[in-house]
PDB file of C-alpha atoms in Angstrom:
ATOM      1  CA  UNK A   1     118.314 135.960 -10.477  1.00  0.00           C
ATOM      2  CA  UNK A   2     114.654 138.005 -11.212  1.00  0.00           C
ATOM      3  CA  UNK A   3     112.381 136.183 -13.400  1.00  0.00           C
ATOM      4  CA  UNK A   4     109.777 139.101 -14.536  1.00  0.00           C
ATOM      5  CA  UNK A   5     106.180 137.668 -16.146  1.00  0.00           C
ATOM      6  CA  UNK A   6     104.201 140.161 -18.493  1.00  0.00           C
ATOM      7  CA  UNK A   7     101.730 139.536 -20.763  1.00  0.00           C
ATOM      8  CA  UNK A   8      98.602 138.894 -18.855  1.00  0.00           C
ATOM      9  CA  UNK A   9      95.432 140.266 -19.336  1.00  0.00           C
ATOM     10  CA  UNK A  10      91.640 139.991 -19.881  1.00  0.00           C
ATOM     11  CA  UNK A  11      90.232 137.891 -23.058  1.00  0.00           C
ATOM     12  CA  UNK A  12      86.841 136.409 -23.243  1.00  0.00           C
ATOM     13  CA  UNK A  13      86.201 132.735 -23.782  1.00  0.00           C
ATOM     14  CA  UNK A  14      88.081 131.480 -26.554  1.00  0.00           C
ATOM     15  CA  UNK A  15      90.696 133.706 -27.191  1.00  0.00           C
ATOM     16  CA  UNK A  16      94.252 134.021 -26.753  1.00  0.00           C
ATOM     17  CA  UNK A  17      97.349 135.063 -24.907  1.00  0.00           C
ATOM     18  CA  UNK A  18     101.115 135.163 -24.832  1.00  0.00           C
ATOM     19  CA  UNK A  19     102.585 135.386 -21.906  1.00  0.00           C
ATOM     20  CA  UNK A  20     106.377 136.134 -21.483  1.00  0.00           C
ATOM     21  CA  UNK A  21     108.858 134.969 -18.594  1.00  0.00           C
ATOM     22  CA  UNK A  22     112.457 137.242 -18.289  1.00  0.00           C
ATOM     23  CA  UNK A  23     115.360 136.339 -17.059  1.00  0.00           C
ATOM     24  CA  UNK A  24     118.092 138.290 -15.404  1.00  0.00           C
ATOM     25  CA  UNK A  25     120.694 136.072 -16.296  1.00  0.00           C
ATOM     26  CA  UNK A  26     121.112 133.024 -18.863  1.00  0.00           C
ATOM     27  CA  UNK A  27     118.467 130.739 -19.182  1.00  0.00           C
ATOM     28  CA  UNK A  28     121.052 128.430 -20.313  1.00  0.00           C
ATOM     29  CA  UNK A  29     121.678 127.651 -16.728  1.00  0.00           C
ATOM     30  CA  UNK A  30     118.388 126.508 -15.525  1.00  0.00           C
ATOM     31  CA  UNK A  31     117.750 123.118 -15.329  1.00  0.00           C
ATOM     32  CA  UNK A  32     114.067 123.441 -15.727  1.00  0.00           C
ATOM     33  CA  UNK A  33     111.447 126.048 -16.011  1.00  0.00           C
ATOM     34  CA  UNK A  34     108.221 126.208 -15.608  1.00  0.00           C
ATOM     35  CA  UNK A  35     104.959 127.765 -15.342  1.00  0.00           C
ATOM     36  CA  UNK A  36     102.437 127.642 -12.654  1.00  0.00           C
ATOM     37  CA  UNK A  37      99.311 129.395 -11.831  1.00  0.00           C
ATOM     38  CA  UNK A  38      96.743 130.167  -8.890  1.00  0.00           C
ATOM     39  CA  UNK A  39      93.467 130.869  -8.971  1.00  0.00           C
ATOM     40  CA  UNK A  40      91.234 132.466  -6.240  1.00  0.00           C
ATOM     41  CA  UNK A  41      91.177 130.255  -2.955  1.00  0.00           C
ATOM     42  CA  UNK A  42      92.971 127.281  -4.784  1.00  0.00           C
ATOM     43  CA  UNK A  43      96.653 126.425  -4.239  1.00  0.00           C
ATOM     44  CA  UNK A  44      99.593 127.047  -6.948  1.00  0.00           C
ATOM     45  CA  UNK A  45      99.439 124.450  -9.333  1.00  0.00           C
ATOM     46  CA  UNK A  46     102.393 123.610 -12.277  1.00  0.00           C
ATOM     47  CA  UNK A  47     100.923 124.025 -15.603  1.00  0.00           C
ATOM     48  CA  UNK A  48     103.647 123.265 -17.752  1.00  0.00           C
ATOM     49  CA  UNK A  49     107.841 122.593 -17.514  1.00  0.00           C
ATOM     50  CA  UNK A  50     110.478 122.740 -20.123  1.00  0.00           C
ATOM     51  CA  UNK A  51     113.741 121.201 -19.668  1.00  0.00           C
ATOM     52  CA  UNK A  52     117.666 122.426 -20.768  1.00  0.00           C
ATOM     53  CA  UNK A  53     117.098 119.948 -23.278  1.00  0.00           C
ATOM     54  CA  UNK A  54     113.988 120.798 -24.297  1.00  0.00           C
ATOM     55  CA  UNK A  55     111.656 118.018 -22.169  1.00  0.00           C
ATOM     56  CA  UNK A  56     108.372 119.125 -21.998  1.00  0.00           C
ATOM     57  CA  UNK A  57     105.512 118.521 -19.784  1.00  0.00           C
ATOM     58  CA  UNK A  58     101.712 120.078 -19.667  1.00  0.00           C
ATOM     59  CA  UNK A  59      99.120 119.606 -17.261  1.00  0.00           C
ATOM     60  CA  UNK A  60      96.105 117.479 -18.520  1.00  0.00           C
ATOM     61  CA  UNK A  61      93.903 120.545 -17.849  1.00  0.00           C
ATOM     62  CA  UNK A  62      96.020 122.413 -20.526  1.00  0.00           C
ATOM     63  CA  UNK A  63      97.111 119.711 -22.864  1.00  0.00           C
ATOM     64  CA  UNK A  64      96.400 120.922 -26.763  1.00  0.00           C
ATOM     65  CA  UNK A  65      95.721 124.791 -25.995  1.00  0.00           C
ATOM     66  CA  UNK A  66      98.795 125.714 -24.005  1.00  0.00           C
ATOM     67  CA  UNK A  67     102.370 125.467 -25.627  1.00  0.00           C
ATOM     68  CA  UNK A  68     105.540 126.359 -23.335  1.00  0.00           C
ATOM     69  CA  UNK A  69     108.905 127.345 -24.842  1.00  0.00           C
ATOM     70  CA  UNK A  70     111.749 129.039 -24.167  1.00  0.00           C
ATOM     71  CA  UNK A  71     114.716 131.250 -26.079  1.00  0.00           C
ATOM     72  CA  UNK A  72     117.927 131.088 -24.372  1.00  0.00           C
ATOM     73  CA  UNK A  73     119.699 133.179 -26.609  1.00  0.00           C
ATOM     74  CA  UNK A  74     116.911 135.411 -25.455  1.00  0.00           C
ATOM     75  CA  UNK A  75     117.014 134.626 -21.879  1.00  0.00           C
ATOM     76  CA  UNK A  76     113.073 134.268 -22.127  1.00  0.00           C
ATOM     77  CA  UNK A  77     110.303 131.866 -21.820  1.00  0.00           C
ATOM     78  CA  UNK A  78     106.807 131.757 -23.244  1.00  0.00           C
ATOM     79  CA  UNK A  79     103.500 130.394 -22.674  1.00  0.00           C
ATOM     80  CA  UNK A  80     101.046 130.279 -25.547  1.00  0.00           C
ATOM     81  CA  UNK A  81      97.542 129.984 -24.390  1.00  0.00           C
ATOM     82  CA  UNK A  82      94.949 129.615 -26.357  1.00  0.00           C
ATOM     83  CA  UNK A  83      91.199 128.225 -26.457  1.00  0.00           C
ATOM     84  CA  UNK A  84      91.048 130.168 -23.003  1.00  0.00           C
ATOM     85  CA  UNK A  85      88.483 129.040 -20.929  1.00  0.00           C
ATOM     86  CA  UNK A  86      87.012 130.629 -17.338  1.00  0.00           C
ATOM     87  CA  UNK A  87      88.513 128.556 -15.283  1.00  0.00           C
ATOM     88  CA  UNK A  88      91.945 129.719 -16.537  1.00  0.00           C
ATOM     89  CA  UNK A  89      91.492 132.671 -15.085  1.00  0.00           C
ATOM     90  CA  UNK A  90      94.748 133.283 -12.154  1.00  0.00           C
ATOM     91  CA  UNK A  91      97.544 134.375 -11.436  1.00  0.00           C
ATOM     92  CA  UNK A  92     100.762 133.214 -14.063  1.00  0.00           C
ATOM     93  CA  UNK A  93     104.248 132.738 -12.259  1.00  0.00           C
ATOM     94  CA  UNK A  94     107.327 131.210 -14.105  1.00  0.00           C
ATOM     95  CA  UNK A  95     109.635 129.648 -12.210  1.00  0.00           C
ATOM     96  CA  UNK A  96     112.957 128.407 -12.516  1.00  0.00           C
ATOM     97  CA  UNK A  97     115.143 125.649 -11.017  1.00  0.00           C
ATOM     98  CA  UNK A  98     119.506 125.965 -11.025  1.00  0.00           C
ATOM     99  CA  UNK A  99     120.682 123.098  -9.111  1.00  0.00           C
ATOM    100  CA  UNK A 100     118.930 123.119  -6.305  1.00  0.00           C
ATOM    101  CA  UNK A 101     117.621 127.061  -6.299  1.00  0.00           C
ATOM    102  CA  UNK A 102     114.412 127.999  -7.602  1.00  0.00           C
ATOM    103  CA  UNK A 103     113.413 131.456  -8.189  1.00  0.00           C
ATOM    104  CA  UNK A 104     109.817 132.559  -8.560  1.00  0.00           C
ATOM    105  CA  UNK A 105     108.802 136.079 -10.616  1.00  0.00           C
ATOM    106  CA  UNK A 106     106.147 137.940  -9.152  1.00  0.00           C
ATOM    107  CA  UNK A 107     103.210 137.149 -11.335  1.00  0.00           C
ATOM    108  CA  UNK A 108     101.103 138.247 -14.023  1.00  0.00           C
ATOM    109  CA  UNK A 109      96.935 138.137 -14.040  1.00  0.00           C
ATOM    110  CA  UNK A 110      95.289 136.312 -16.695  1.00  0.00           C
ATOM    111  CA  UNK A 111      91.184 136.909 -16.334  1.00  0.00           C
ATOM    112  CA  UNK A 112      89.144 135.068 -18.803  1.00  0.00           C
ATOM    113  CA  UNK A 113      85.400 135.963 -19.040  1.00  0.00           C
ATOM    114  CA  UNK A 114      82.744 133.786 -20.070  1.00  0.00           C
TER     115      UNK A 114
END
């Protein structure tokens, strides 16, 4: 399985972004996924998960600007972001769970400037 993130970038304060998680195979099959993020000197931290079913769960730093979902017919998952602030600013990963595998993509930089 390669989960591949794109969609990062710089925005100032404020603004928005889309970022996009692909799958090499179904979606369908993963339990969960979810994305997480790391800033500069700070450990990886979960931002948001989605479930099979279509659970989800957002960090309370993100709650009401972030909205995860995810297209299985698509084999893709998405992260809207929006109200960006600074300290948003790392390094996206999606991740995925299958039983008891997870796979990791290889990130994508979000940089937000003040």
């Amino acid at each position: 399985v390669q989960l591949v993130e794109s969609g990062g970038g710089s925005v100032q304060a404020g603004g928005s972004l889309r970022l996009s998680c692909a799958a090499s195979g179904s979606t369908f099959s993963f339990n969960t996924m979810d994305w997480y993020r790391q800033a500069p000197g700070k450990q990886r931290e979960l931002v948001a998960t989605i479930t099979r079913v279509g659970s989800i769960y957002y960090a309370d730093p993100v709650k009401g600007r972030f909205t995860i979902s995810r297209d299985n017919a698509k084999n893709m998952m998405y992260l809207e972001m929006s109200s960006l602030k600074p300290e948003d600013t790392a390094v996206y990963y999606c991740r995925a769970r299958r039983s008891g595998e997870f796979f990791w993509g290889q990130g994508t930089q979000v940089t937000v400037s003040s």
